[in-house]
Coordinates of C-alpha atoms in Angstrom, one line a residue:
X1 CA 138.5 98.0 84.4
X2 CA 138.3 95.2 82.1
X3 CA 135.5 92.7 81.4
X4 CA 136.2 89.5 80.7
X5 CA 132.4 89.3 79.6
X6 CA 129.6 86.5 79.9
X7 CA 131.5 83.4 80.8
X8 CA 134.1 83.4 78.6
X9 CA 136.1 83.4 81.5
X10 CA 135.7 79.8 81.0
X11 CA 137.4 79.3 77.3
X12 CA 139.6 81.5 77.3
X13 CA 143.3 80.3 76.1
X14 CA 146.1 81.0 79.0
X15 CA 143.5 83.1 81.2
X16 CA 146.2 82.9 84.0
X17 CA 148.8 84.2 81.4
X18 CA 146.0 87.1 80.4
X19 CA 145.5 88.1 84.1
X20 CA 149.1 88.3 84.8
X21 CA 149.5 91.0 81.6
X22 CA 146.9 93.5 82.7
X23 CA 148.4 92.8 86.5
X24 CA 151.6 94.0 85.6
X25 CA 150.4 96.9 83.8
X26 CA 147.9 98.1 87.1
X27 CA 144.7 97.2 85.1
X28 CA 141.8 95.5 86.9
X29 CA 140.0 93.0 85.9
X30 CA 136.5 91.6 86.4
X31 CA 135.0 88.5 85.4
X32 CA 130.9 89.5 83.6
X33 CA 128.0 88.9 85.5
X34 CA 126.7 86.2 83.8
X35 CA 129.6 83.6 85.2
X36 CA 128.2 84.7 88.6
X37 CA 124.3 84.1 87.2
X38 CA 125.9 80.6 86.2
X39 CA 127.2 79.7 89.1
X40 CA 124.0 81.3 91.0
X41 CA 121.6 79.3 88.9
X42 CA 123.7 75.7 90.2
X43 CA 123.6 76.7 93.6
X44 CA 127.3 77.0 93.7
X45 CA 127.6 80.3 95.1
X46 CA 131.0 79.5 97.2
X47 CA 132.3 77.8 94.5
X48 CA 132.4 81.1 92.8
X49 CA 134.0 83.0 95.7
X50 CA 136.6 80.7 95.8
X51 CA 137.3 81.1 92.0
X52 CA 137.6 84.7 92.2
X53 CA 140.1 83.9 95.0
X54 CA 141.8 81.4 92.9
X55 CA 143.2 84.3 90.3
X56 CA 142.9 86.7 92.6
X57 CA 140.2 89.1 91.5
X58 CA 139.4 92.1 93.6
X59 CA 136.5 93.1 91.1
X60 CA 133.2 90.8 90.8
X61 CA 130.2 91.9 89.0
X62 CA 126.6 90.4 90.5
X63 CA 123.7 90.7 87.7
X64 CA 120.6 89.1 87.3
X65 CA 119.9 90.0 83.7
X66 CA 119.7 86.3 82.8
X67 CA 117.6 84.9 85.4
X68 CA 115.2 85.9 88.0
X69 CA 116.1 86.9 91.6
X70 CA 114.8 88.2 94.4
X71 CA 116.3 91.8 94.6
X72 CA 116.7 90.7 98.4
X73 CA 118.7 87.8 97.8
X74 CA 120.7 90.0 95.6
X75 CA 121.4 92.6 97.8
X76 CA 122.9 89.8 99.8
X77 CA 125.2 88.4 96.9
X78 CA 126.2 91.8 97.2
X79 CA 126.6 92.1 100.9
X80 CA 128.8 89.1 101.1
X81 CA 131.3 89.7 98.0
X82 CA 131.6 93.2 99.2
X83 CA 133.6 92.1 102.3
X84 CA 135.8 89.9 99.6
X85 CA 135.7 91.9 96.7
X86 CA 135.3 95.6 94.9
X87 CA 131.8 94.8 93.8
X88 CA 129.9 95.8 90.4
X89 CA 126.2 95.4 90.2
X90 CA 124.0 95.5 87.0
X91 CA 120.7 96.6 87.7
X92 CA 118.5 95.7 83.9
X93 CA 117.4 92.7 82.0
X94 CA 119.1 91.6 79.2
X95 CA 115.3 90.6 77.8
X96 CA 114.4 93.2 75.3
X97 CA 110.7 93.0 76.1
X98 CA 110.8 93.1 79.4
X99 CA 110.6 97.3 80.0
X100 CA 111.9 98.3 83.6
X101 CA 109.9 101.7 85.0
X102 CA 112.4 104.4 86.0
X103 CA 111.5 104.4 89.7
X104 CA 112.4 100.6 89.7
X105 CA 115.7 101.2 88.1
X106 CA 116.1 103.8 91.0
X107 CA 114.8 101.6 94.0
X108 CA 117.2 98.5 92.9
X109 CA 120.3 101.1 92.2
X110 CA 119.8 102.2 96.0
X111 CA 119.4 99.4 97.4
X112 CA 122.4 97.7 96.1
X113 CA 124.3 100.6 96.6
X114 CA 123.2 100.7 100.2
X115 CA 124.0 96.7 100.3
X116 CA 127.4 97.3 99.1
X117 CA 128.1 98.0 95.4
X118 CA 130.7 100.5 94.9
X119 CA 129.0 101.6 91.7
X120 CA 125.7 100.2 89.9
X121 CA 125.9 99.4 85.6
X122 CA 123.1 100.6 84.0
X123 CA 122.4 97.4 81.3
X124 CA 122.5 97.6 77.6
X125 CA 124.6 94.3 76.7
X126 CA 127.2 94.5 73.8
X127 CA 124.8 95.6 71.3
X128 CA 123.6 98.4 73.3
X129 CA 120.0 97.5 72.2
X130 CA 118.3 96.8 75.7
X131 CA 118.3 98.1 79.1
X132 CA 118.9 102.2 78.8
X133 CA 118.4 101.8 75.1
X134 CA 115.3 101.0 73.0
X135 CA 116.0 98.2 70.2
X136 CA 117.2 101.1 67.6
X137 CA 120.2 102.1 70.1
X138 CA 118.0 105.5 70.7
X139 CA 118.8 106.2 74.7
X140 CA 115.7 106.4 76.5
X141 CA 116.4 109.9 77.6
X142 CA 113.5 110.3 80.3
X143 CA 115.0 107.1 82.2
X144 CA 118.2 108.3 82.4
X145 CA 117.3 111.5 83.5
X146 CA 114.8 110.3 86.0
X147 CA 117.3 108.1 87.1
X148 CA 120.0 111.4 87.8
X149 CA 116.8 112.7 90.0
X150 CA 118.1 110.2 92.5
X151 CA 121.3 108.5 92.0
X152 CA 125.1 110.8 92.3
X153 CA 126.0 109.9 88.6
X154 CA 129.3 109.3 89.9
X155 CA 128.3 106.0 91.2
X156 CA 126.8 104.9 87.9
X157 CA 128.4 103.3 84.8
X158 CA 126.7 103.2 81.8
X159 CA 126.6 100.5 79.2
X160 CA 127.2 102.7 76.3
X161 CA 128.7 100.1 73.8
X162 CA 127.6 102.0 70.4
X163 CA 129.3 105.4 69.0
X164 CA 126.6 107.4 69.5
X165 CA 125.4 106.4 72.9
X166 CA 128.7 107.3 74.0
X167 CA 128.6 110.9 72.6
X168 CA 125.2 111.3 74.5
X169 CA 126.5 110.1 77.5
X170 CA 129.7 112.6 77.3
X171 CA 127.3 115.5 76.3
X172 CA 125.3 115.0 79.0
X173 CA 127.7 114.4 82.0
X174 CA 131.3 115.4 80.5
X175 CA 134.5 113.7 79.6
X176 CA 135.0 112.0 82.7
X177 CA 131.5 109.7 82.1
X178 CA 131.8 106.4 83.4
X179 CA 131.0 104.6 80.5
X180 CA 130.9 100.2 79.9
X181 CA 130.7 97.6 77.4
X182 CA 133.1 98.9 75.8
X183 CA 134.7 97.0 73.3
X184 CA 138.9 96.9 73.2
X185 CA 139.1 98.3 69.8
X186 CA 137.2 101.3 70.6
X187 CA 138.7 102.5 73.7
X188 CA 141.0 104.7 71.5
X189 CA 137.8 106.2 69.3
X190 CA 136.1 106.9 72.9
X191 CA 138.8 108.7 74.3
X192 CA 139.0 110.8 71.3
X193 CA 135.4 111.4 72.0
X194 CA 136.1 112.3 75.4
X195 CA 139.0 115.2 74.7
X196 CA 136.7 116.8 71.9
X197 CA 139.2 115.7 69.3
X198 CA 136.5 114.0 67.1
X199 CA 134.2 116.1 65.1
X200 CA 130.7 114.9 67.4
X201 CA 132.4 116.5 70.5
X202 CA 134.2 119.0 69.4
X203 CA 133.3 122.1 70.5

């Protein structure tokens, strides 16, 4: 799936044109969740249903990694794109000093799953410095396992934008990982990661 990440949705030259491309070649495409925080944060909720029907999205991701929401009122941004839309939810702040506990990362992953999300990203942003990842990049191992305890890994995807995040996450769960945040020109360096045909994964 691509991102079209943050808002950028909103400066991007010949978006129409862009959607069309991956279209044509089968490739789906989200808008990031903080367009949907935008809109959230205006109260223009429908607004932003009816641009994802306006280009015809069948992806949305819902986050609140930007602002602060009531995990209820979430769960029902969830509940009501999910009868519109394939929805993605991003459970993790994008605030580096604000530390999550594993058994809240497990109780918000549940509960928008229950309300709806057909999978649940695990936040790290672009720089992979936040979220599953302490401000080095280092995974914070214990949360992600805890996290396994309860939730079918399946039906996570894991913001793994940095090399060696990646190689963790394919070491740890296999080739088939969902992994996100990952930027275009390394979609060719994962995959090699992913068939053991780069030296951290190959045997």
């Amino acid at each position: 799936i691509v991102k079209l990440g943050w808002a950028t949705t909103f400066v991007t030259p010949n978006l129409q044109q862009k959607l069309d491309a991956y279209r044509a070649g089968g490739i789906p495409v989200s808008f990031g969740g903080t367009l949907f925080e935008a809109f959230v944060v205006r109260n223009q909720f429908e607004d932003y249903r009816k641009l994802l029907d306006k280009y015809d999205l069948k992806y949305a991701e819902v986050s609140d990694g930007s602002l602060e929401m009531d995990s209820d009122q979430k769960c029902e941004y969830i509940r009501i794109l999910a009868q519109q839309v394939t929805v993605l939810s991003e459970v993790g702040s994008k605030d580096e000093a604000k530390i999550i506990p594993p058994y809240k990362w497990i109780k918000l992953m549940k509960e928008e799953l229950e309300a709806g999300a057909w999978k649940v990203i695990g936040e790290a942003r672009e720089g992979g410095t936040v979220g599953l990842f302490r401000a080095s990049g280092e995974v914070r191992q214990g949360l992600v396992e805890e996290i396994l305890t309860q939730i079918p890994s399946e039906k996570i995807i894991w913001e793994a934008p940095q090399k060696e995040q990646q190689v963790w996450f394919v070491k740890l769960l296999g080739a088939n990982v969902n992994v996100g945040n990952i930027a275009p020109h390394e979609i060719i360096p994962l995959e090699t990661i992913r068939l053991g045909l780069r030296g951290d994964t190959f045997s």
